[in-house]
PDB file of C-alpha atoms in Angstrom:
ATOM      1  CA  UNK A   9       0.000   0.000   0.000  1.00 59.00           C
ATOM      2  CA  UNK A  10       1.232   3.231  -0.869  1.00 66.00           C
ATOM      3  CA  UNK A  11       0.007   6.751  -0.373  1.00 76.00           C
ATOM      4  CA  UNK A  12       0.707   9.074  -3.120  1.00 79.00           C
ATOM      5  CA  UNK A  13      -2.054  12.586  -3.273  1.00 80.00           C
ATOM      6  CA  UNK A  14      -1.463  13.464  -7.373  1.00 82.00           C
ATOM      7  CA  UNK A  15      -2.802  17.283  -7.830  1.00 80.00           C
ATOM      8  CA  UNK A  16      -5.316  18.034 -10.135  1.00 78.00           C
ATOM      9  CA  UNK A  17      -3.293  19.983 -12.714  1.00 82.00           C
ATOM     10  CA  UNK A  18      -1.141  17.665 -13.512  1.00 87.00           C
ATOM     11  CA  UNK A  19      -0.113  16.290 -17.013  1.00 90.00           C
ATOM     12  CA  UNK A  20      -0.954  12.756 -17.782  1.00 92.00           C
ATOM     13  CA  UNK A  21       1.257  11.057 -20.747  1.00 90.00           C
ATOM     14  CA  UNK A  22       0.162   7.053 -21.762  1.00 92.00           C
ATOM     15  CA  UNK A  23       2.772   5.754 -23.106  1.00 91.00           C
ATOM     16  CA  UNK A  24       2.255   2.507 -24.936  1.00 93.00           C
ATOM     17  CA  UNK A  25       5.920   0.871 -26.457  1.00 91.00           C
ATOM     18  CA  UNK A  26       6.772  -2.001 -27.923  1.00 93.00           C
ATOM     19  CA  UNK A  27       9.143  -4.920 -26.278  1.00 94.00           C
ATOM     20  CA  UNK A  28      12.528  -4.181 -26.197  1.00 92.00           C
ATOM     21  CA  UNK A  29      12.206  -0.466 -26.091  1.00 90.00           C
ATOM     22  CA  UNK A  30      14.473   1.483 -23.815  1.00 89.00           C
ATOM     23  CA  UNK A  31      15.283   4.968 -22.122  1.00 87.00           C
ATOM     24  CA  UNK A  32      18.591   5.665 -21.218  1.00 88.00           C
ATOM     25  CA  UNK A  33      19.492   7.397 -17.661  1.00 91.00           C
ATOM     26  CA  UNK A  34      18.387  10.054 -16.960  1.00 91.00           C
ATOM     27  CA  UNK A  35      16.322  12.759 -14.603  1.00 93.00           C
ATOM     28  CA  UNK A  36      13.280  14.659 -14.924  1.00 92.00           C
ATOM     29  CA  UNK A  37      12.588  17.638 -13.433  1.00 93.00           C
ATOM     30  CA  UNK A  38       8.832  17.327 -12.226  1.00 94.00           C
ATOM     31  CA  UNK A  39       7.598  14.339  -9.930  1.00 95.00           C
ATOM     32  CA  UNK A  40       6.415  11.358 -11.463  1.00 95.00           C
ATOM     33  CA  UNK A  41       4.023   8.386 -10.587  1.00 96.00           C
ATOM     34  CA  UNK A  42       3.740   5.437 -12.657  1.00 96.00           C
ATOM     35  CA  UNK A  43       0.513   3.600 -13.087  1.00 96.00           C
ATOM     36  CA  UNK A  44       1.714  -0.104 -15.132  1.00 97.00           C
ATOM     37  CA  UNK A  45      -1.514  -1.171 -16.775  1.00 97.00           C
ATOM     38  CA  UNK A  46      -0.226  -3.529 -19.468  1.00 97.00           C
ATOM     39  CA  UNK A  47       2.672  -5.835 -19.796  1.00 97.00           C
ATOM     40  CA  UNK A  48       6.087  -5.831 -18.130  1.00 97.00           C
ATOM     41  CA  UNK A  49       8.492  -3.298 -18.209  1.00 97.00           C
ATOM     42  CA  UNK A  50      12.152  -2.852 -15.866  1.00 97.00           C
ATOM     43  CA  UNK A  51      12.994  -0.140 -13.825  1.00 97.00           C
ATOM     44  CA  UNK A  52      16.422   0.694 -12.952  1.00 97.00           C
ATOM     45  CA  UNK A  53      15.757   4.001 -10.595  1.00 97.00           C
ATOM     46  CA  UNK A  54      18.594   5.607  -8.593  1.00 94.00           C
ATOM     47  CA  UNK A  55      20.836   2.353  -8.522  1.00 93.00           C
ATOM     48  CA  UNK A  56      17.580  -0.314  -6.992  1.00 97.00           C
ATOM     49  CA  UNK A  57      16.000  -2.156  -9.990  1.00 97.00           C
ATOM     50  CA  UNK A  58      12.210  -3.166 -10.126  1.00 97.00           C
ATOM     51  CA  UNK A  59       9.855  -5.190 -12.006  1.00 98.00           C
ATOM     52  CA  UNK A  60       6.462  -3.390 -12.616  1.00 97.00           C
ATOM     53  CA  UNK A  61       3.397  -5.348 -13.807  1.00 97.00           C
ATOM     54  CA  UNK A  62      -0.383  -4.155 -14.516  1.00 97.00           C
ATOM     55  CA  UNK A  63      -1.731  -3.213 -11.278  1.00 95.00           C
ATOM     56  CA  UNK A  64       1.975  -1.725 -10.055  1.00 96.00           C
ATOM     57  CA  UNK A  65       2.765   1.888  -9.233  1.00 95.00           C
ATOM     58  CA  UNK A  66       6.216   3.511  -8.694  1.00 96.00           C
ATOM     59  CA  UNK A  67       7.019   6.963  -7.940  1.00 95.00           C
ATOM     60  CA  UNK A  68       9.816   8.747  -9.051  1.00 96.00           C
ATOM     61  CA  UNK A  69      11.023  11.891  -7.815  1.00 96.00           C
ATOM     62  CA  UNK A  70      12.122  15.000  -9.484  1.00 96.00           C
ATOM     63  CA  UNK A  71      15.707  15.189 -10.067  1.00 96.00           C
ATOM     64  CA  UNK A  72      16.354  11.386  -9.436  1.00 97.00           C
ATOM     65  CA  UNK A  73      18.089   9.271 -11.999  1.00 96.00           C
ATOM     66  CA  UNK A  74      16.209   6.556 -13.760  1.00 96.00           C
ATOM     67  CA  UNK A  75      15.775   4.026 -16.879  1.00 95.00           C
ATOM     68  CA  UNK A  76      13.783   1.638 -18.332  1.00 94.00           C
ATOM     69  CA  UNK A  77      13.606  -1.237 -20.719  1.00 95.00           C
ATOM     70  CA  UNK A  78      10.050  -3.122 -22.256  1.00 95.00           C
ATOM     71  CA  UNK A  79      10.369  -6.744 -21.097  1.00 97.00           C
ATOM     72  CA  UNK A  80       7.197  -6.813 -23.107  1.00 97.00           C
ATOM     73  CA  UNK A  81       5.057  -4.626 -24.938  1.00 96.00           C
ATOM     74  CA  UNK A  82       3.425  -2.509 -22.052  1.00 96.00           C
ATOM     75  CA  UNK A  83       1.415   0.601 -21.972  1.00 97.00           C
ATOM     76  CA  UNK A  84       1.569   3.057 -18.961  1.00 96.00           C
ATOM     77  CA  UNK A  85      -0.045   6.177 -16.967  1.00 95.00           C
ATOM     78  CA  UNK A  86       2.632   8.784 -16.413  1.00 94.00           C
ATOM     79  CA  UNK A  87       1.506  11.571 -13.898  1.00 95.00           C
ATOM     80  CA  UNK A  88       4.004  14.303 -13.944  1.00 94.00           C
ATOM     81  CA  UNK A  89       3.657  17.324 -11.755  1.00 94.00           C
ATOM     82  CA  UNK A  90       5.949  19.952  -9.857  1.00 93.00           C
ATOM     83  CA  UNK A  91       4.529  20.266  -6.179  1.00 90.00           C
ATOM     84  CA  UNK A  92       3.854  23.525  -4.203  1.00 89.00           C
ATOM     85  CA  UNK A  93       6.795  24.982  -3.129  1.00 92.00           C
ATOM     86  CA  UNK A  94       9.148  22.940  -5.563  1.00 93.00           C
ATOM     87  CA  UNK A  95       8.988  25.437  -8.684  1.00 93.00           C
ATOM     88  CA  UNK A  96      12.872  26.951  -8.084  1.00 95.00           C
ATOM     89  CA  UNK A  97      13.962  23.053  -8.008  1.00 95.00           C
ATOM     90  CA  UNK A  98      12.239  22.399 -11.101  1.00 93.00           C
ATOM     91  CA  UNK A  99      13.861  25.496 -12.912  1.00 93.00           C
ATOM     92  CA  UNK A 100      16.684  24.689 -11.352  1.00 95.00           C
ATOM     93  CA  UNK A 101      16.821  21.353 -12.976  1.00 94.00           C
ATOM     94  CA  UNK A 102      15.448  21.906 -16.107  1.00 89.00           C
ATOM     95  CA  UNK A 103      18.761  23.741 -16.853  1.00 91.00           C
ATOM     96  CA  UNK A 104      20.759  20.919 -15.600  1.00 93.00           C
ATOM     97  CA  UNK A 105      18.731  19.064 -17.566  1.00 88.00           C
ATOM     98  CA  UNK A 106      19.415  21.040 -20.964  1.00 85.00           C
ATOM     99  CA  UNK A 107      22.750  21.189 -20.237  1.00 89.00           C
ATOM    100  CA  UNK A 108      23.911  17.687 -19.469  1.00 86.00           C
ATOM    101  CA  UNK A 109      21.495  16.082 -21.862  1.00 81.00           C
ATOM    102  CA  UNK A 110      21.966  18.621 -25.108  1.00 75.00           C
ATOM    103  CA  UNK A 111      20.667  15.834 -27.611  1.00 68.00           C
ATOM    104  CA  UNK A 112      17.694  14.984 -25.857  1.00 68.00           C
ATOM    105  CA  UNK A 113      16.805  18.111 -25.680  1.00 59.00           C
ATOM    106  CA  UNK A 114      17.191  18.609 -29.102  1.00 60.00           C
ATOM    107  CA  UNK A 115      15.496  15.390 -30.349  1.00 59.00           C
ATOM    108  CA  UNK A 116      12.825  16.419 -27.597  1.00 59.00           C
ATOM    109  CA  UNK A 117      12.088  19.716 -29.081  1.00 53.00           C
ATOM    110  CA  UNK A 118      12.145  17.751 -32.926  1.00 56.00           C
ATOM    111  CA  UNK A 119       9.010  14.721 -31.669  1.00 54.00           C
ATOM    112  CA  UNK A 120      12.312  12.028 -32.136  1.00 56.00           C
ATOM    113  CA  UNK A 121      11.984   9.163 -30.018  1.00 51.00           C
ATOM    114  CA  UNK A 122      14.246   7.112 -27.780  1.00 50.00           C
ATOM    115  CA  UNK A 123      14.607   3.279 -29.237  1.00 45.00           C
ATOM    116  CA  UNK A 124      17.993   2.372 -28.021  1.00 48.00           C
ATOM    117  CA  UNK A 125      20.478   3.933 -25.674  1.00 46.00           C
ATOM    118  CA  UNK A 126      22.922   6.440 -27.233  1.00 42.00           C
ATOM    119  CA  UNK A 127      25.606   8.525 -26.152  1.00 44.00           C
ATOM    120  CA  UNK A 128      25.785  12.439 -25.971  1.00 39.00           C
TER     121      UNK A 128
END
Protein backbone atom coordinates (compact mmCIF):
# COMPACT_ATOMS: atom_id res chain seq x y z
CA UNK A 1 0.00 0.00 0.00
CA UNK A 2 1.23 3.23 -0.87
CA UNK A 3 0.01 6.75 -0.37
CA UNK A 4 0.71 9.07 -3.12
CA UNK A 5 -2.05 12.59 -3.27
CA UNK A 6 -1.46 13.46 -7.37
CA UNK A 7 -2.80 17.28 -7.83
CA UNK A 8 -5.32 18.03 -10.13
CA UNK A 9 -3.29 19.98 -12.71
CA UNK A 10 -1.14 17.67 -13.51
CA UNK A 11 -0.11 16.29 -17.01
CA UNK A 12 -0.95 12.76 -17.78
CA UNK A 13 1.26 11.06 -20.75
CA UNK A 14 0.16 7.05 -21.76
CA UNK A 15 2.77 5.75 -23.11
CA UNK A 16 2.26 2.51 -24.94
CA UNK A 17 5.92 0.87 -26.46
CA UNK A 18 6.77 -2.00 -27.92
CA UNK A 19 9.14 -4.92 -26.28
CA UNK A 20 12.53 -4.18 -26.20
CA UNK A 21 12.21 -0.47 -26.09
CA UNK A 22 14.47 1.48 -23.82
CA UNK A 23 15.28 4.97 -22.12
CA UNK A 24 18.59 5.66 -21.22
CA UNK A 25 19.49 7.40 -17.66
CA UNK A 26 18.39 10.05 -16.96
CA UNK A 27 16.32 12.76 -14.60
CA UNK A 28 13.28 14.66 -14.92
CA UNK A 29 12.59 17.64 -13.43
CA UNK A 30 8.83 17.33 -12.23
CA UNK A 31 7.60 14.34 -9.93
CA UNK A 32 6.42 11.36 -11.46
CA UNK A 33 4.02 8.39 -10.59
CA UNK A 34 3.74 5.44 -12.66
CA UNK A 35 0.51 3.60 -13.09
CA UNK A 36 1.71 -0.10 -15.13
CA UNK A 37 -1.51 -1.17 -16.78
CA UNK A 38 -0.23 -3.53 -19.47
CA UNK A 39 2.67 -5.84 -19.80
CA UNK A 40 6.09 -5.83 -18.13
CA UNK A 41 8.49 -3.30 -18.21
CA UNK A 42 12.15 -2.85 -15.87
CA UNK A 43 12.99 -0.14 -13.82
CA UNK A 44 16.42 0.69 -12.95
CA UNK A 45 15.76 4.00 -10.59
CA UNK A 46 18.59 5.61 -8.59
CA UNK A 47 20.84 2.35 -8.52
CA UNK A 48 17.58 -0.31 -6.99
CA UNK A 49 16.00 -2.16 -9.99
CA UNK A 50 12.21 -3.17 -10.13
CA UNK A 51 9.85 -5.19 -12.01
CA UNK A 52 6.46 -3.39 -12.62
CA UNK A 53 3.40 -5.35 -13.81
CA UNK A 54 -0.38 -4.16 -14.52
CA UNK A 55 -1.73 -3.21 -11.28
CA UNK A 56 1.97 -1.72 -10.05
CA UNK A 57 2.77 1.89 -9.23
CA UNK A 58 6.22 3.51 -8.69
CA UNK A 59 7.02 6.96 -7.94
CA UNK A 60 9.82 8.75 -9.05
CA UNK A 61 11.02 11.89 -7.81
CA UNK A 62 12.12 15.00 -9.48
CA UNK A 63 15.71 15.19 -10.07
CA UNK A 64 16.35 11.39 -9.44
CA UNK A 65 18.09 9.27 -12.00
CA UNK A 66 16.21 6.56 -13.76
CA UNK A 67 15.78 4.03 -16.88
CA UNK A 68 13.78 1.64 -18.33
CA UNK A 69 13.61 -1.24 -20.72
CA UNK A 70 10.05 -3.12 -22.26
CA UNK A 71 10.37 -6.74 -21.10
CA UNK A 72 7.20 -6.81 -23.11
CA UNK A 73 5.06 -4.63 -24.94
CA UNK A 74 3.42 -2.51 -22.05
CA UNK A 75 1.41 0.60 -21.97
CA UNK A 76 1.57 3.06 -18.96
CA UNK A 77 -0.04 6.18 -16.97
CA UNK A 78 2.63 8.78 -16.41
CA UNK A 79 1.51 11.57 -13.90
CA UNK A 80 4.00 14.30 -13.94
CA UNK A 81 3.66 17.32 -11.75
CA UNK A 82 5.95 19.95 -9.86
CA UNK A 83 4.53 20.27 -6.18
CA UNK A 84 3.85 23.52 -4.20
CA UNK A 85 6.80 24.98 -3.13
CA UNK A 86 9.15 22.94 -5.56
CA UNK A 87 8.99 25.44 -8.68
CA UNK A 88 12.87 26.95 -8.08
CA UNK A 89 13.96 23.05 -8.01
CA UNK A 90 12.24 22.40 -11.10
CA UNK A 91 13.86 25.50 -12.91
CA UNK A 92 16.68 24.69 -11.35
CA UNK A 93 16.82 21.35 -12.98
CA UNK A 94 15.45 21.91 -16.11
CA UNK A 95 18.76 23.74 -16.85
CA UNK A 96 20.76 20.92 -15.60
CA UNK A 97 18.73 19.06 -17.57
CA UNK A 98 19.41 21.04 -20.96
CA UNK A 99 22.75 21.19 -20.24
CA UNK A 100 23.91 17.69 -19.47
CA UNK A 101 21.50 16.08 -21.86
CA UNK A 102 21.97 18.62 -25.11
CA UNK A 103 20.67 15.83 -27.61
CA UNK A 104 17.69 14.98 -25.86
CA UNK A 105 16.81 18.11 -25.68
CA UNK A 106 17.19 18.61 -29.10
CA UNK A 107 15.50 15.39 -30.35
CA UNK A 108 12.83 16.42 -27.60
CA UNK A 109 12.09 19.72 -29.08
CA UNK A 110 12.15 17.75 -32.93
CA UNK A 111 9.01 14.72 -31.67
CA UNK A 112 12.31 12.03 -32.14
CA UNK A 113 11.98 9.16 -30.02
CA UNK A 114 14.25 7.11 -27.78
CA UNK A 115 14.61 3.28 -29.24
CA UNK A 116 17.99 2.37 -28.02
CA UNK A 117 20.48 3.93 -25.67
CA UNK A 118 22.92 6.44 -27.23
CA UNK A 119 25.61 8.53 -26.15
CA UNK A 120 25.78 12.44 -25.97
Amino acid sequence: DIDIEIPVDCSIVWRISGQGWQFPTHFDAVEQVIVHLWGKKKWIVDGNEYILEAGDVLKIPMGVRHATENLETSLILNFQYVTEGQEEKNKELRAKFEKEFPLRVKNIDNGKDFRKPFKE
